[in-house]
Amino acid sequence: MSETDDSGARARGGKTLSLKRTETSTVRQSFSHGRSKAVVVEKKRARVTPGKGLVEPTERPAKHVAAEEALHPALDPREEARRAAALRGGVVLRELTEDEKEARLRALTDAKFFEEEARKRAEEDSARRAIEEDRIRREREAAERRKSEEEARKATEEEARRRAEQEAARRLKEKEVETGGAPAAPATPSVKRARDLTEEEEEVTAKKGGKTPVKTPPARKATPGGRRAGKLTITRALSEDEERMRSLASYRRQLNRAHRQQQPAPPAGPREVVIPETITVAELANRMARRGVDVIKVLMKSGMMVTTNDIIDADSAELVATELGHSVKRVAESDVLEGLRGLIGNPEDMSARAPIVTVMGHVDHGKTSLLDALRKTDVVAGEAGGITQHIGAYQVQLPSGAKITFLDTPGHAAFTAMRARGAKVTDLVILVVAADDGVMPQTVEAIAHAKAANVPIIVAINKIDKSAANPARVKNELLQHEIQVEELGGEVLAVEVSAIKGTGLEKLEEAILLQSEVLDLKANPKRAADGAVIEAKLDKGRGPVATVLVQRGTLRQGDLLVAGAEWGRVRALVNDKG
């Protein structure tokens, strides 16, 4: 500062100007994720001149600025800020990192989002309140409108009643003037006669023991002049001073109620309840003549939460019936066939029938090929993948005239149930074993099915035309499964055949006929048909089609057919040849 400036400053203020330290303070600044740091806050005071208020900083002369730039060369802005802060005695604020900038941006975005959500909620709340206020206003207006309408209606009715009373009084005065004050005329003879007839009819009906007819409502009171005083209006009909009449429907309801109360209660004694395999709660309650609520209570005690339309099993139904003191008779769906088989018939009507032979064995051991050789047909070509997938039924007529019915079962492991079903309806089982493979898993299973059905077995050793064929090994392997052929001292017939070459087919047919003669198979063809359903399917063109094996009797077109719980009428009969 120059001398002139110094003296001028002394003259104005009387005090020497000097640089004072700026007041600083530390503030703790918080950020997201729990971060915070200390920030130095500066407080600058403006220079005050007595009598003139705040003094704005004056522009410095150019020569002073040039002199200072020569003494102090230009520095980096950051370095200059650091030095300035050091002169002030404060703390230098560090710059924000990228993570802190992202966190600050996220915080700002979240705050903006929350602010937008709050604004939307406020708008929705205001709209909801407006709708609710509008609804309340409409309801209030409707209530006020109904109230005003009710008041207007009451005023109208009151006016109408008042006018009616005035009209009635006026007519009554006119009538008294005309009659000269005489009393009302008695009832006419026609009315009296009608009343006497009604009383006589009631007495006659009571003597005959019939119900007393419903009395007609009494007539309204007439005026002394014999006429109704004024017209019948709604007001007069609903007024309390008029006589109220009971309706005919109300009287009938009372009679029905009294009749129901007089009916005797159902007998509460125990009864025999027939229970099928499944039954609904409502049907069970109906059979026991109890309420459905009683049955549901018993089931709830057992831990079963049911309704009246739920289905329960036979064991639960029997428990409920026993709990309520009834005896139980259980029936099954198979009982439907009871009594349908009929009598066997006279022995004179019995005649020999063709044996039913089931061909069983391992897959690809030549069961179907052996049947083709016997039937001189080709069925293998029509099967998917060359394996049998259903039970086929065929009948072969031998040159001697004898007939044999064959059942061809699948040999694949997936058709165990079909093989078991085929073994149950058969008379003989032909166990086909390949001479080159020997006994295989499905062969063992076929032996078990035949033993379970208790039917004799004929072993057909197939594929003896192959070079690796060894029939002796097959016979020895069968010994492990209790199948002892005649050559080894047993009773089981064994025939070596070749389905491809046609070798040994005559011996196989002879063995089948010999075994059927031993069994002495006979049936009565004159009785109703009885047999087994081998397979059933739904054909597109023909509808439901069933492969049926008739074991007794004769099946004719148009007969009723019952199988389990299903039944139908025979529309067409087709044999294995179509």
Coordinates of C-alpha atoms in Angstrom, one line a residue:
M1 CA 0.0 0.0 0.0
S2 CA 1.4 3.4 -1.0
E3 CA 2.0 6.3 1.3
T4 CA -0.9 8.3 -0.1
D5 CA -3.3 5.4 0.4
D6 CA -2.0 4.9 3.9
S7 CA -2.5 8.5 4.8
G8 CA -5.9 8.6 3.2
A9 CA -7.0 5.5 5.2
R10 CA -5.7 7.1 8.4
A11 CA -7.6 10.3 7.6
R12 CA -10.9 8.5 6.9
G13 CA -11.1 5.9 9.6
G14 CA -8.6 7.0 12.1
K15 CA -7.4 3.3 12.3
T16 CA -4.8 1.4 10.4
L17 CA -6.1 -1.3 8.0
S18 CA -4.8 -4.8 8.4
L19 CA -5.6 -8.3 7.2
K20 CA -7.7 -10.4 9.6
R21 CA -8.0 -14.1 9.7
T22 CA -11.2 -15.5 8.3
E23 CA -13.5 -17.4 10.8
T24 CA -13.7 -21.1 10.0
S25 CA -15.7 -24.0 11.5
T26 CA -15.9 -27.8 10.9
V27 CA -19.2 -29.5 9.8
R28 CA -19.8 -33.3 9.6
Q29 CA -21.3 -34.1 6.2
S30 CA -23.2 -37.5 5.8
F31 CA -23.5 -39.5 2.6
S32 CA -25.3 -42.8 1.6
H33 CA -24.2 -46.2 2.9
G34 CA -23.2 -44.8 6.3
R35 CA -20.3 -42.7 5.0
S36 CA -19.4 -39.2 6.4
K37 CA -16.6 -36.7 6.4
A38 CA -15.6 -33.4 8.0
V39 CA -15.9 -30.3 5.9
V40 CA -14.4 -26.9 6.8
V41 CA -16.8 -24.0 6.4
E42 CA -15.4 -20.4 6.0
K43 CA -17.2 -17.3 7.1
K44 CA -16.2 -14.1 5.5
R45 CA -17.2 -10.7 6.8
A46 CA -17.8 -7.7 4.4
R47 CA -15.8 -4.6 5.1
V48 CA -17.9 -1.8 6.7
T49 CA -17.1 1.9 6.3
P50 CA -18.6 4.1 9.0
G51 CA -21.5 6.1 7.6
K52 CA -21.4 4.4 4.2
G53 CA -22.3 0.8 4.8
L54 CA -20.7 -2.0 2.8
V55 CA -17.7 -1.0 0.6
E56 CA -17.4 -2.9 -2.6
P57 CA -13.9 -3.9 -3.6
T58 CA -12.3 -1.5 -6.0
E59 CA -10.5 -2.4 -9.1
R60 CA -6.7 -2.6 -8.6
P61 CA -4.4 -0.6 -10.9
A62 CA -2.8 -2.4 -13.8
K63 CA 0.7 -1.6 -12.7
H64 CA 0.1 -3.3 -9.3
V65 CA -1.3 -6.4 -11.0
A66 CA 1.7 -6.6 -13.4
A67 CA 4.2 -6.2 -10.5
E68 CA 2.6 -9.0 -8.5
E69 CA 2.5 -11.3 -11.6
A70 CA 6.2 -10.6 -12.0
L71 CA 7.0 -11.4 -8.4
H72 CA 4.6 -14.5 -8.3
P73 CA 4.4 -16.5 -11.5
A74 CA 1.2 -18.3 -12.5
L75 CA 0.5 -21.5 -10.6
D76 CA -1.7 -24.5 -11.2
P77 CA -5.4 -23.8 -10.1
R78 CA -5.2 -26.7 -7.6
E79 CA -1.9 -25.6 -6.2
E80 CA -3.2 -22.0 -6.0
A81 CA -6.3 -23.1 -4.1
R82 CA -4.2 -25.2 -1.7
R83 CA -1.9 -22.3 -0.9
A84 CA -4.8 -19.9 -0.5
A85 CA -6.4 -22.4 2.0
A86 CA -3.1 -22.7 3.8
L87 CA -2.8 -18.9 4.2
R88 CA -6.4 -18.8 5.5
G89 CA -5.5 -21.6 8.0
G90 CA -8.3 -23.9 6.7
V91 CA -8.4 -27.5 5.5
V92 CA -8.2 -28.4 1.8
L93 CA -11.4 -30.3 0.6
R94 CA -10.5 -33.4 -1.4
E95 CA -12.3 -34.1 -4.7
L96 CA -15.0 -36.8 -4.9
T97 CA -14.0 -40.3 -6.3
E98 CA -16.0 -42.0 -9.1
D99 CA -17.7 -44.3 -6.6
E100 CA -18.8 -41.3 -4.5
K101 CA -20.1 -39.6 -7.6
E102 CA -22.1 -42.7 -8.5
A103 CA -23.4 -43.0 -5.0
R104 CA -24.4 -39.4 -5.0
L105 CA -26.1 -39.8 -8.4
R106 CA -28.0 -42.9 -7.1
A107 CA -29.0 -41.0 -4.0
L108 CA -30.3 -38.2 -6.2
T109 CA -32.1 -40.6 -8.5
D110 CA -33.7 -42.5 -5.5
A111 CA -34.8 -39.2 -3.9
K112 CA -36.4 -38.1 -7.2
F113 CA -38.1 -41.5 -7.6
F114 CA -39.4 -41.5 -4.0
E115 CA -40.6 -37.9 -4.6
E116 CA -42.4 -39.0 -7.7
E117 CA -44.0 -42.0 -5.9
A118 CA -45.1 -39.7 -3.1
R119 CA -46.6 -37.3 -5.6
K120 CA -48.5 -40.1 -7.3
R121 CA -49.8 -41.5 -4.1
A122 CA -51.0 -38.1 -3.1
E123 CA -52.8 -37.7 -6.4
E124 CA -54.4 -41.1 -6.0
D125 CA -55.5 -40.3 -2.4
S126 CA -57.0 -37.1 -3.5
A127 CA -58.8 -38.8 -6.4
R128 CA -60.1 -41.5 -4.1
R129 CA -61.2 -38.9 -1.6
A130 CA -63.0 -37.0 -4.4
I131 CA -64.8 -40.2 -5.5
E132 CA -65.8 -41.0 -1.9
E133 CA -67.0 -37.5 -1.3
D134 CA -69.0 -37.6 -4.6
R135 CA -70.6 -40.9 -3.6
I136 CA -71.5 -39.6 -0.2
R137 CA -73.0 -36.5 -1.7
R138 CA -75.0 -38.6 -4.2
E139 CA -76.3 -40.9 -1.4
R140 CA -77.2 -37.8 0.7
E141 CA -79.1 -36.3 -2.2
A142 CA -80.9 -39.6 -2.9
A143 CA -81.9 -39.9 0.7
E144 CA -83.2 -36.3 0.7
R145 CA -85.1 -37.0 -2.5
R146 CA -86.6 -40.2 -1.1
K147 CA -87.6 -38.3 2.1
S148 CA -89.2 -35.5 0.1
E149 CA -91.1 -38.0 -2.1
E150 CA -92.3 -39.9 1.0
E151 CA -93.5 -36.7 2.5
A152 CA -95.3 -35.7 -0.7
R153 CA -96.9 -39.2 -0.9
K154 CA -98.1 -39.0 2.7
A155 CA -99.5 -35.5 2.1
T156 CA -101.3 -36.8 -1.0
E157 CA -102.7 -39.8 0.8
E158 CA -103.9 -37.7 3.7
E159 CA -105.6 -35.3 1.3
A160 CA -107.3 -38.2 -0.5
R161 CA -108.5 -39.8 2.7
R162 CA -109.9 -36.5 3.9
R163 CA -111.7 -36.0 0.7
A164 CA -113.1 -39.6 0.8
E165 CA -114.4 -39.0 4.4
Q166 CA -116.1 -35.8 3.3
E167 CA -117.7 -37.5 0.3
A168 CA -118.8 -40.4 2.5
A169 CA -120.4 -38.0 5.0
R170 CA -122.1 -36.1 2.2
R171 CA -123.6 -39.3 0.7
L172 CA -124.7 -40.5 4.1
K173 CA -126.6 -37.3 4.8
E174 CA -128.2 -37.5 1.3
K175 CA -129.3 -41.1 2.0
E176 CA -130.8 -40.1 5.4
V177 CA -132.7 -37.3 3.8
E178 CA -134.1 -39.7 1.1
T179 CA -135.1 -42.5 3.6
G180 CA -136.4 -40.0 6.3
G181 CA -134.0 -41.4 9.0
A182 CA -135.2 -45.1 8.7
P183 CA -132.8 -47.9 9.7
A184 CA -130.7 -49.8 7.2
A185 CA -132.6 -52.4 5.2
P186 CA -132.0 -56.1 6.2
A187 CA -130.0 -58.4 4.1
T188 CA -131.7 -59.5 0.9
P189 CA -133.2 -63.0 0.7
S190 CA -130.7 -64.1 -2.0
V191 CA -127.8 -63.2 0.3
K192 CA -129.4 -65.0 3.3
R193 CA -130.0 -68.2 1.2
A194 CA -126.4 -68.2 0.0
R195 CA -125.2 -68.0 3.6
D196 CA -127.6 -70.9 4.7
L197 CA -126.4 -73.1 1.8
T198 CA -122.7 -72.5 2.8
E199 CA -123.4 -73.5 6.5
E200 CA -125.3 -76.6 5.3
E201 CA -122.4 -77.6 3.0
E202 CA -120.0 -77.3 5.9
E203 CA -122.1 -79.5 8.1
V204 CA -122.4 -82.2 5.4
T205 CA -118.7 -82.2 4.8
A206 CA -117.9 -82.5 8.5
K207 CA -120.3 -85.5 8.8
K208 CA -118.6 -87.2 5.9
G209 CA -115.2 -86.8 7.6
G210 CA -113.7 -84.6 4.9
K211 CA -111.8 -81.4 5.5
T212 CA -113.7 -78.3 6.2
P213 CA -113.4 -76.0 3.2
V214 CA -111.6 -72.8 3.7
K215 CA -114.0 -70.0 4.7
T216 CA -114.2 -67.1 2.4
P217 CA -113.2 -63.7 4.0
P218 CA -116.1 -61.8 5.4
A219 CA -117.5 -58.9 3.4
R220 CA -116.5 -55.4 4.3
K221 CA -118.8 -53.4 6.5
A222 CA -121.4 -51.5 4.6
T223 CA -122.8 -48.1 5.3
P224 CA -126.3 -47.8 6.7
G225 CA -127.4 -47.2 3.1
G226 CA -126.2 -50.6 2.1
R227 CA -123.4 -49.3 -0.2
R228 CA -119.7 -49.0 0.3
A229 CA -118.6 -45.6 1.5
G230 CA -116.5 -44.3 -1.3
K231 CA -114.0 -46.1 -3.6
L232 CA -111.5 -48.6 -2.3
T233 CA -108.1 -46.9 -2.5
I234 CA -104.6 -48.0 -1.4
T235 CA -104.8 -45.7 1.6
R236 CA -108.1 -47.3 2.8
A237 CA -106.8 -50.8 2.1
L238 CA -103.6 -50.1 4.2
S239 CA -105.2 -48.0 6.9
E240 CA -105.5 -49.5 10.4
D241 CA -109.1 -48.6 11.0
E242 CA -110.2 -50.8 8.2
E243 CA -110.6 -54.5 8.9
R244 CA -107.6 -56.6 7.8
M245 CA -108.3 -59.9 6.1
R246 CA -106.1 -63.0 6.2
S247 CA -104.9 -64.3 2.8
L248 CA -105.6 -67.8 1.5
A249 CA -101.9 -68.6 1.1
S250 CA -101.2 -67.8 4.7
Y251 CA -104.0 -70.2 5.8
R252 CA -102.6 -73.0 3.6
R253 CA -99.1 -72.5 5.0
Q254 CA -100.5 -72.9 8.5
L255 CA -102.3 -76.1 7.6
N256 CA -99.1 -77.6 6.0
R257 CA -97.1 -76.7 9.0
A258 CA -99.5 -78.4 11.4
H259 CA -99.6 -81.4 9.1
R260 CA -95.8 -81.7 9.2
Q261 CA -95.8 -81.5 12.9
Q262 CA -98.4 -84.3 13.2
Q263 CA -96.4 -86.7 11.0
P264 CA -94.7 -89.5 13.0
A265 CA -90.9 -89.5 13.2
P266 CA -89.1 -92.2 11.1
P267 CA -88.2 -95.3 13.0
A268 CA -84.9 -94.9 14.9
G269 CA -84.1 -98.5 15.2
P270 CA -81.1 -100.2 13.5
R271 CA -81.3 -101.2 9.9
E272 CA -79.1 -103.1 7.4
V273 CA -77.1 -100.6 5.3
V274 CA -75.7 -101.7 1.9
I275 CA -72.4 -100.0 1.3
P276 CA -70.6 -100.2 -2.1
E277 CA -66.9 -99.6 -2.6
T278 CA -67.4 -95.8 -2.8
I279 CA -70.4 -93.7 -1.6
T280 CA -71.2 -90.1 -1.1
V281 CA -72.0 -88.7 2.4
A282 CA -75.5 -87.7 1.4
E283 CA -76.3 -91.1 0.0
L284 CA -75.0 -92.8 3.1
A285 CA -77.1 -90.6 5.3
N286 CA -80.1 -91.3 3.1
R287 CA -79.6 -95.1 3.4
M288 CA -79.4 -94.8 7.2
A289 CA -82.4 -92.4 7.4
R290 CA -80.3 -89.9 9.2
R291 CA -79.4 -86.3 8.6
G292 CA -76.2 -85.5 6.7
V293 CA -75.0 -83.4 9.6
D294 CA -74.9 -86.5 11.9
V295 CA -72.7 -88.4 9.4
I296 CA -70.4 -85.4 9.0
K297 CA -70.1 -85.1 12.8
V298 CA -69.0 -88.7 13.1
L299 CA -66.5 -88.3 10.2
M300 CA -65.1 -85.1 11.8
K301 CA -64.5 -87.0 15.1
S302 CA -62.3 -89.4 13.0
G303 CA -60.4 -86.5 11.5
M304 CA -62.1 -86.3 8.1
M305 CA -63.3 -82.9 7.0
V306 CA -66.0 -83.6 4.4
T307 CA -69.1 -82.1 2.9
T308 CA -72.4 -83.8 1.9
N309 CA -71.2 -84.2 -1.7
D310 CA -67.8 -85.7 -0.9
I311 CA -67.1 -89.4 -1.7
I312 CA -65.8 -91.7 1.0
D313 CA -64.5 -95.2 0.9
A314 CA -66.3 -98.3 2.1
D315 CA -64.2 -98.6 5.3
S316 CA -65.1 -95.0 6.4
A317 CA -68.8 -95.6 5.6
E318 CA -68.8 -98.8 7.6
L319 CA -67.2 -97.0 10.5
V320 CA -69.9 -94.3 10.4
A321 CA -72.8 -96.9 10.1
T322 CA -71.4 -98.9 13.0
E323 CA -71.0 -95.8 15.1
L324 CA -74.7 -94.9 14.5
G325 CA -75.9 -98.4 15.5
H326 CA -76.6 -100.0 12.0
S327 CA -75.5 -103.3 10.6
V328 CA -73.5 -103.2 7.4
K329 CA -73.6 -105.3 4.2
R330 CA -70.7 -104.5 1.8
V331 CA -70.9 -105.1 -1.9
A332 CA -68.3 -104.7 -4.7
E333 CA -68.4 -104.0 -8.4
S334 CA -67.5 -107.6 -9.1
D335 CA -70.8 -108.6 -7.5
V336 CA -72.6 -107.3 -10.5
L337 CA -71.7 -110.5 -12.4
E338 CA -73.3 -112.6 -9.6
G339 CA -76.3 -114.5 -10.9
L340 CA -75.5 -113.8 -14.6
R341 CA -73.6 -117.0 -15.3
G342 CA -76.7 -119.1 -15.0
L343 CA -76.9 -122.8 -14.6
I344 CA -74.5 -125.3 -16.2
G345 CA -77.3 -127.2 -17.8
N346 CA -78.0 -130.9 -18.5
P347 CA -75.0 -133.2 -19.1
E348 CA -76.8 -134.3 -22.4
D349 CA -76.4 -130.8 -23.8
M350 CA -72.6 -130.7 -23.2
S351 CA -70.4 -131.1 -26.3
A352 CA -66.7 -131.0 -26.8
R353 CA -65.2 -127.6 -27.5
A354 CA -61.9 -126.4 -29.0
P355 CA -59.0 -126.0 -26.5
I356 CA -57.8 -122.5 -25.8
V357 CA -54.0 -122.4 -26.1
T358 CA -51.9 -119.3 -25.1
V359 CA -48.5 -118.9 -26.7
M360 CA -46.1 -117.4 -24.3
G361 CA -42.3 -116.9 -24.2
H362 CA -39.5 -114.4 -24.4
V363 CA -39.4 -111.6 -27.0
D364 CA -38.1 -112.6 -30.5
H365 CA -38.3 -116.3 -29.7
G366 CA -40.8 -116.9 -32.6
K367 CA -44.2 -117.0 -30.9
T368 CA -46.1 -115.1 -33.7
S369 CA -44.0 -116.8 -36.4
L370 CA -45.0 -120.1 -35.0
L371 CA -48.7 -119.1 -35.1
D372 CA -48.2 -117.8 -38.7
A373 CA -46.9 -121.2 -39.7
L374 CA -49.9 -122.9 -38.2
R375 CA -52.3 -120.3 -39.8
K376 CA -50.4 -120.0 -43.0
T377 CA -50.6 -116.2 -42.6
D378 CA -48.2 -113.3 -42.0
V379 CA -49.0 -111.3 -38.9
V380 CA -45.5 -110.2 -37.9
A381 CA -45.3 -107.8 -40.9
G382 CA -48.3 -105.9 -39.6
E383 CA -46.9 -105.3 -36.1
A384 CA -45.1 -102.1 -35.2
G385 CA -41.3 -102.8 -35.1
G386 CA -41.9 -106.5 -35.6
I387 CA -43.0 -107.1 -32.0
T388 CA -46.5 -108.0 -30.8
Q389 CA -48.2 -105.2 -28.9
H390 CA -51.6 -106.7 -28.2
I391 CA -53.3 -110.0 -27.5
G392 CA -54.4 -111.7 -30.8
A393 CA -57.0 -114.5 -30.8
Y394 CA -57.0 -116.9 -33.7
Q395 CA -58.7 -120.3 -34.5
V396 CA -57.0 -122.9 -36.6
Q397 CA -58.8 -125.8 -38.1
L398 CA -56.6 -128.9 -38.6
P399 CA -56.8 -131.3 -41.6
S400 CA -58.5 -133.8 -39.2
G401 CA -61.3 -131.3 -38.6
A402 CA -60.3 -130.4 -35.0
K403 CA -60.1 -126.8 -34.0
I404 CA -57.7 -125.0 -31.8
T405 CA -58.1 -121.5 -30.5
F406 CA -54.7 -119.7 -30.0
L407 CA -54.0 -116.6 -28.0
D408 CA -50.8 -114.7 -29.0
T409 CA -49.4 -112.7 -26.1
P410 CA -46.7 -110.0 -26.3
G411 CA -43.2 -111.1 -25.1
H412 CA -41.8 -107.7 -24.4
A413 CA -41.1 -106.8 -20.7
A414 CA -43.6 -103.9 -20.8
F415 CA -46.6 -106.3 -21.4
T416 CA -46.6 -108.3 -18.1
A417 CA -50.3 -107.6 -17.4
M418 CA -51.3 -108.8 -20.9
R419 CA -49.5 -112.1 -20.4
A420 CA -51.0 -112.6 -17.0
R421 CA -54.5 -111.9 -18.4
G422 CA -53.9 -114.4 -21.3
A423 CA -52.8 -117.1 -18.8
K424 CA -56.0 -116.7 -16.8
V425 CA -58.4 -117.6 -19.6
T426 CA -56.5 -120.4 -21.2
D427 CA -56.6 -124.2 -21.1
L428 CA -53.1 -124.9 -22.3
V429 CA -49.9 -122.8 -22.4
I430 CA -47.3 -123.3 -25.2
L431 CA -44.0 -122.1 -23.9
V432 CA -41.9 -121.1 -26.8
V433 CA -38.1 -121.2 -26.1
A434 CA -35.5 -120.4 -28.8
A435 CA -33.0 -123.3 -29.2
D436 CA -30.1 -120.8 -29.6
D437 CA -31.0 -118.4 -26.7
G438 CA -32.3 -120.7 -24.0
V439 CA -34.3 -119.7 -21.0
M440 CA -34.6 -115.9 -20.8
P441 CA -36.3 -113.5 -18.2
Q442 CA -39.7 -113.4 -19.9
T443 CA -39.6 -117.2 -20.2
V444 CA -39.3 -117.5 -16.4
E445 CA -42.1 -115.0 -16.0
A446 CA -44.3 -117.0 -18.4
I447 CA -43.7 -120.1 -16.4
A448 CA -44.7 -118.3 -13.2
H449 CA -48.0 -117.1 -14.9
A450 CA -48.8 -120.6 -16.1
K451 CA -48.2 -122.0 -12.6
A452 CA -50.3 -119.3 -11.0
A453 CA -53.2 -120.1 -13.4
N454 CA -52.7 -123.8 -12.8
V455 CA -52.7 -124.8 -16.5
P456 CA -50.6 -127.5 -18.1
I457 CA -47.5 -126.5 -20.2
I458 CA -46.2 -127.7 -23.6
V459 CA -42.7 -126.6 -24.4
A460 CA -42.0 -125.7 -28.0
I461 CA -38.3 -125.5 -28.7
N462 CA -38.1 -123.2 -31.7
K463 CA -35.4 -122.3 -34.2
I464 CA -33.8 -125.7 -34.4
D465 CA -32.8 -125.0 -37.9
K466 CA -30.1 -122.6 -36.7
S467 CA -26.5 -123.7 -36.5
A468 CA -26.2 -122.6 -32.8
A469 CA -29.4 -124.5 -31.8
N470 CA -29.0 -126.7 -28.7
P471 CA -32.3 -128.3 -27.6
A472 CA -30.6 -130.3 -24.8
R473 CA -29.3 -127.1 -23.1
V474 CA -32.8 -125.7 -23.2
K475 CA -34.3 -128.8 -21.5
N476 CA -31.5 -128.7 -18.8
E477 CA -32.2 -125.0 -18.1
L478 CA -35.9 -125.7 -17.7
L479 CA -35.1 -128.0 -14.8
Q480 CA -34.0 -125.0 -12.8
H481 CA -37.5 -123.7 -13.0
E482 CA -39.3 -127.0 -12.1
I483 CA -40.1 -127.8 -15.7
Q484 CA -39.2 -131.5 -16.3
V485 CA -39.8 -132.8 -19.8
E486 CA -40.7 -136.4 -20.7
E487 CA -37.2 -137.2 -22.0
L488 CA -35.7 -136.4 -18.5
G489 CA -38.4 -138.4 -16.6
G490 CA -41.0 -135.7 -16.3
E491 CA -44.6 -135.1 -17.5
V492 CA -44.2 -132.0 -19.6
L493 CA -44.4 -132.5 -23.4
A494 CA -41.5 -131.0 -25.4
V495 CA -41.6 -130.6 -29.2
E496 CA -38.8 -129.3 -31.3
V497 CA -40.1 -127.1 -34.1
S498 CA -39.0 -124.6 -36.7
A499 CA -41.4 -121.9 -37.6
I500 CA -39.4 -120.9 -40.7
K501 CA -38.9 -124.4 -42.1
G502 CA -42.3 -125.8 -40.9
T503 CA -40.6 -128.6 -39.0
G504 CA -42.4 -130.4 -36.2
L505 CA -45.7 -128.5 -36.5
E506 CA -47.7 -131.7 -36.9
K507 CA -46.1 -133.0 -33.6
L508 CA -47.1 -129.8 -31.9
E509 CA -50.7 -130.1 -33.0
E510 CA -50.8 -133.7 -31.9
A511 CA -49.5 -132.8 -28.5
I512 CA -52.1 -130.0 -28.1
L513 CA -55.0 -132.4 -29.1
L514 CA -53.6 -135.1 -26.8
Q515 CA -53.5 -132.7 -23.9
S516 CA -57.0 -131.4 -24.6
E517 CA -58.3 -135.0 -24.6
V518 CA -56.8 -135.5 -21.2
L519 CA -58.5 -132.3 -20.0
D520 CA -61.9 -133.4 -21.5
L521 CA -63.0 -129.9 -22.4
K522 CA -66.8 -129.6 -22.8
A523 CA -69.3 -126.8 -22.9
N524 CA -73.0 -126.2 -23.4
P525 CA -73.7 -124.3 -26.6
K526 CA -77.4 -123.8 -25.9
R527 CA -77.0 -121.5 -23.0
A528 CA -76.2 -117.8 -22.9
A529 CA -72.7 -116.9 -23.8
D530 CA -70.1 -116.6 -21.0
G531 CA -66.4 -115.7 -21.5
A532 CA -63.7 -113.2 -21.1
V533 CA -62.9 -109.8 -22.7
I534 CA -59.3 -110.1 -23.9
E535 CA -58.9 -106.5 -25.2
A536 CA -61.1 -103.5 -25.8
K537 CA -60.5 -100.3 -27.9
L538 CA -62.4 -97.5 -29.5
D539 CA -62.4 -97.8 -33.3
K540 CA -63.0 -94.7 -35.4
G541 CA -65.5 -96.3 -37.8
R542 CA -67.0 -99.0 -35.7
G543 CA -67.1 -97.5 -32.2
P544 CA -66.3 -99.6 -29.1
V545 CA -64.7 -102.9 -30.2
A546 CA -63.9 -105.7 -27.8
T547 CA -61.9 -108.9 -28.4
V548 CA -64.1 -111.5 -26.6
L549 CA -63.3 -115.2 -26.0
V550 CA -66.5 -117.1 -25.6
Q551 CA -65.9 -120.0 -23.2
R552 CA -69.4 -121.3 -22.7
G553 CA -72.6 -120.8 -24.7
T554 CA -73.3 -119.0 -27.9
L555 CA -73.1 -115.3 -28.5
R556 CA -75.5 -113.8 -31.1
Q557 CA -76.0 -110.5 -32.6
G558 CA -78.3 -108.2 -30.5
D559 CA -77.5 -109.9 -27.2
L560 CA -76.8 -107.8 -24.2
L561 CA -73.2 -107.9 -23.0
V562 CA -72.1 -107.1 -19.4
A563 CA -68.5 -106.8 -18.4
G564 CA -67.8 -105.5 -14.9
A565 CA -69.8 -102.3 -14.4
E566 CA -70.1 -101.7 -18.2
W567 CA -72.7 -103.1 -20.5
G568 CA -73.8 -102.8 -24.1
R569 CA -75.5 -104.5 -27.0
V570 CA -73.8 -106.7 -29.6
R571 CA -74.1 -104.8 -32.9
A572 CA -71.7 -107.0 -35.0
L573 CA -69.7 -110.2 -34.8
V574 CA -66.4 -110.5 -36.6
N575 CA -64.0 -113.5 -36.4
D576 CA -60.2 -113.5 -36.7
K577 CA -60.5 -113.7 -40.5
G578 CA -62.6 -110.5 -40.8

